[in-house]
Short mmCIF file of C-alpha atoms in Angstrom, two decimals:
data_model
loop_
_atom_site.label_atom_id
_atom_site.label_comp_id
_atom_site.label_asym_id
_atom_site.label_seq_id
_atom_site.Cartn_x
_atom_site.Cartn_y
_atom_site.Cartn_z
CA MET A 178 -29.71 11.97 4.81
CA ARG A 179 -27.09 14.15 5.49
CA ARG A 180 -24.43 11.42 6.48
CA THR A 181 -25.54 9.82 3.32
CA LEU A 182 -25.02 12.98 1.32
CA ILE A 183 -21.39 13.37 3.03
CA ARG A 184 -20.26 9.87 2.39
CA LEU A 185 -21.34 9.95 -1.34
CA LEU A 186 -19.39 13.62 -1.92
CA PHE A 187 -16.45 11.66 -0.07
CA LEU A 188 -16.53 8.74 -2.69
CA LEU A 189 -17.05 11.22 -5.66
CA ILE A 190 -14.01 13.21 -4.48
CA ALA A 191 -12.07 10.06 -3.77
CA SER A 192 -12.90 8.80 -7.44
CA ALA A 193 -11.54 11.92 -8.76
CA LEU A 194 -8.45 12.09 -6.74
CA LEU A 195 -7.61 8.59 -7.69
CA ALA A 196 -7.80 9.28 -11.26
CA PRO A 197 -4.09 10.23 -12.32
CA ALA A 198 -3.34 13.32 -13.83
CA ALA A 199 -1.95 11.73 -16.83
CA ILE A 200 -3.56 8.57 -17.78
CA PRO A 201 -2.09 6.54 -20.90
CA ALA A 202 -4.20 6.57 -23.93
CA THR A 203 -7.77 4.92 -23.59
CA ALA A 204 -8.39 1.67 -26.22
CA ALA A 205 -10.72 2.04 -28.58
CA PRO A 206 -13.95 0.02 -27.57
CA GLY A 207 -13.46 -2.94 -30.02
CA SER A 208 -9.62 -3.08 -29.21
CA PRO A 209 -7.75 -5.71 -27.39
CA VAL A 210 -6.54 -4.41 -24.01
CA SER A 211 -3.34 -5.31 -21.84
CA VAL A 212 -3.24 -4.06 -18.59
CA ASP A 213 -0.28 -4.78 -16.40
CA GLY A 214 0.73 -7.76 -18.71
CA LEU A 215 -2.40 -9.57 -18.75
CA ALA A 216 -4.38 -9.82 -22.25
CA ALA A 217 -7.85 -8.73 -21.54
CA ILE A 218 -11.15 -8.90 -23.49
CA SER A 219 -11.87 -6.03 -25.29
CA ALA A 220 -15.13 -4.06 -24.84
CA SER A 221 -16.61 -5.63 -28.28
CA GLN A 222 -16.07 -9.24 -26.92
CA TYR A 223 -17.37 -8.37 -23.26
CA SER A 224 -20.49 -10.98 -23.01
CA PRO A 225 -21.86 -11.50 -19.40
CA ASP A 226 -22.92 -14.93 -18.08
CA SER A 227 -26.04 -15.95 -16.25
CA GLN A 228 -24.96 -14.77 -12.95
CA GLU A 229 -23.27 -11.43 -13.99
CA CYS A 230 -26.75 -10.95 -15.78
CA ALA A 231 -28.46 -11.96 -12.16
CA MET A 232 -26.37 -9.58 -10.50
CA LEU A 233 -27.56 -6.66 -12.81
CA LYS A 234 -31.18 -7.45 -12.10
CA LEU A 235 -30.71 -7.69 -8.05
CA ILE A 236 -28.95 -4.13 -8.32
CA ASN A 237 -31.36 -2.76 -10.52
CA ASP A 238 -34.29 -4.03 -8.54
CA TRP A 239 -32.66 -2.80 -5.41
CA ARG A 240 -32.35 0.44 -6.97
CA LYS A 241 -36.05 0.77 -8.07
CA GLN A 242 -36.93 -0.29 -4.62
CA ASN A 243 -34.98 2.92 -3.44
CA GLY A 244 -36.41 5.17 -6.19
CA LYS A 245 -33.35 5.11 -8.44
CA THR A 246 -33.27 4.70 -12.27
CA ALA A 247 -31.88 1.32 -13.71
CA LEU A 248 -28.12 1.03 -14.57
CA ARG A 249 -27.24 0.27 -18.23
CA LEU A 250 -24.91 -2.37 -18.66
CA SER A 251 -21.91 -0.85 -20.52
CA ARG A 252 -19.41 -2.98 -22.38
CA THR A 253 -16.07 -1.09 -21.62
CA LEU A 254 -17.23 -0.90 -17.92
CA GLY A 255 -18.00 -4.78 -18.14
CA ALA A 256 -14.70 -5.77 -19.71
CA ALA A 257 -12.75 -3.47 -17.12
CA ALA A 258 -14.86 -5.16 -14.47
CA GLU A 259 -14.09 -9.01 -15.88
CA HIS A 260 -10.42 -8.03 -16.57
CA HIS A 261 -10.22 -7.08 -13.02
CA SER A 262 -11.79 -10.28 -11.44
CA VAL A 263 -9.64 -12.48 -13.80
CA GLU A 264 -6.62 -10.71 -12.69
CA MET A 265 -7.48 -11.46 -8.96
CA THR A 266 -8.12 -14.88 -9.45
CA THR A 267 -5.05 -15.36 -12.07
CA TYR A 268 -2.68 -13.80 -9.25
CA ASN A 269 -4.17 -14.70 -6.28
CA TYR A 270 -4.71 -11.39 -4.75
CA PHE A 271 -7.84 -9.02 -3.43
CA SER A 272 -7.62 -5.41 -3.96
CA HIS A 273 -8.74 -2.59 -5.75
CA THR A 274 -5.37 -1.50 -6.88
CA MET A 275 -4.22 -3.95 -9.55
CA ARG A 276 -0.75 -5.36 -9.82
CA ASN A 277 2.18 -3.09 -10.29
CA GLY A 278 0.02 -0.35 -9.14
CA VAL A 279 -2.69 0.05 -11.94
CA THR A 280 -5.65 1.68 -10.30
CA TRP A 281 -9.24 0.63 -10.85
CA SER A 282 -9.96 3.86 -12.67
CA GLN A 283 -6.86 3.44 -14.80
CA ASN A 284 -8.20 0.26 -15.64
CA ILE A 285 -11.64 1.40 -16.74
CA THR A 286 -10.09 4.12 -18.78
CA LYS A 287 -7.76 1.78 -20.38
CA HIS A 288 -10.83 -0.62 -21.44
CA GLY A 289 -12.07 2.46 -23.24
CA TYR A 290 -14.76 4.10 -20.70
CA PRO A 291 -14.54 8.06 -21.18
CA THR A 292 -12.48 10.28 -18.78
CA GLY A 293 -13.93 12.92 -16.75
CA THR A 294 -16.77 10.79 -15.47
CA TYR A 295 -17.81 9.63 -12.00
CA ARG A 296 -17.13 6.17 -11.43
CA ALA A 297 -16.73 3.63 -8.76
CA GLU A 298 -15.94 -0.06 -8.00
CA ASN A 299 -17.09 -2.77 -5.97
CA ILE A 300 -15.21 -6.14 -5.53
CA ALA A 301 -16.09 -9.13 -3.54
CA ARG A 302 -14.86 -12.60 -3.21
CA GLY A 303 -15.79 -16.19 -2.04
CA ASN A 304 -19.25 -16.61 -3.45
CA SER A 305 -20.08 -17.94 -6.78
CA THR A 306 -23.47 -16.68 -6.91
CA ALA A 307 -24.88 -13.03 -7.57
CA ALA A 308 -27.31 -13.44 -4.71
CA LYS A 309 -24.68 -14.06 -2.04
CA THR A 310 -22.41 -11.48 -3.39
CA PHE A 311 -25.21 -8.91 -3.78
CA THR A 312 -25.99 -9.22 -0.12
CA GLN A 313 -22.33 -8.73 0.37
CA TRP A 314 -22.37 -5.58 -0.91
CA LYS A 315 -25.89 -4.71 0.33
CA ASN A 316 -24.51 -5.08 3.79
CA SER A 317 -21.42 -2.77 3.37
CA SER A 318 -22.38 1.06 3.32
CA GLY A 319 -19.52 1.73 0.96
CA HIS A 320 -20.52 -0.52 -1.62
CA ASN A 321 -24.30 0.10 -0.81
CA ALA A 322 -23.77 3.67 -1.78
CA ASN A 323 -22.03 2.89 -5.01
CA MET A 324 -25.00 0.35 -5.82
CA LEU A 325 -27.71 3.19 -5.07
CA SER A 326 -25.97 6.36 -5.94
CA SER A 327 -28.04 8.56 -8.48
CA SER A 328 -24.63 9.49 -10.13
CA TYR A 329 -24.30 6.19 -11.88
CA LYS A 330 -26.09 5.35 -15.20
CA ALA A 331 -23.93 2.56 -16.20
CA ILE A 332 -22.63 -0.40 -14.79
CA GLY A 333 -20.10 -3.26 -15.86
CA ILE A 334 -20.06 -6.80 -14.02
CA GLY A 335 -17.45 -9.33 -13.88
CA ARG A 336 -16.65 -12.67 -12.44
CA SER A 337 -14.09 -15.19 -12.14
CA TYR A 338 -13.19 -18.74 -10.97
CA GLY A 339 -9.84 -20.25 -10.09
CA LYS A 340 -9.66 -23.49 -8.65
CA ASP A 341 -6.35 -22.60 -6.93
CA ALA A 342 -6.99 -19.13 -5.99
CA THR A 343 -7.73 -18.60 -2.19
CA TYR A 344 -11.11 -17.50 -2.63
CA ASN A 345 -12.12 -19.16 -5.66
CA TRP A 346 -14.51 -16.78 -6.73
CA TYR A 347 -13.82 -13.15 -7.30
CA TRP A 348 -16.30 -10.22 -8.28
CA THR A 349 -16.19 -6.87 -9.73
CA SER A 350 -18.72 -4.10 -10.71
CA THR A 351 -17.57 -1.11 -12.17
CA PHE A 352 -20.05 2.12 -12.03
CA GLY A 353 -19.91 5.11 -14.36
CA SER A 354 -21.99 8.42 -15.04
CA VAL A 355 -21.88 8.15 -18.72
CA THR A 356 -23.96 5.42 -20.45
CA ASP A 357 -21.70 3.94 -23.45
CA HIS A 358 -21.62 0.97 -25.82
CA THR A 359 -24.70 -0.83 -23.97
CA ILE A 360 -25.41 -4.72 -24.24
CA THR A 361 -28.25 -6.43 -22.90
CA CYS A 362 -28.59 -9.57 -20.99
CA ALA A 363 -29.85 -12.52 -22.97
#
């Protein structure tokens, strides 16, 4: 238990430290976004696909099994997650830091998610299905801690496919402590 609390504290401190002192102005939730030169969907355009919805169910079922409340799907976090996955696919890389040094936290902010919040990100590559990607995250202590953290109330999920990308499929889940602009899976 103590080890888990220390790990969670480390993740929260790391999240706070990664957020820059001066973040560019955020976009309104319905505004188009350009991060690192790649046009991205706006929060109002975010619409999860069936596998992204399956991931939400897997994560929320896992949280329930561990005595945690369900996460709400956020349009702003979803747009940020989708953008990060598309960028990794488009430019064939795998990193929490986006091209030209844009941090995952800056990406979330630029998509309209409130500043001054707890936040985290999971990324994965190589699997098309939610089930296989969820297993990757569940079997990784840091990723699993993000999925089970009581600090998070909202989530965004994005995946992207690129036939010429090294790993073809790229996934991003973004987590936040504030529930904003929610959407439900169909």
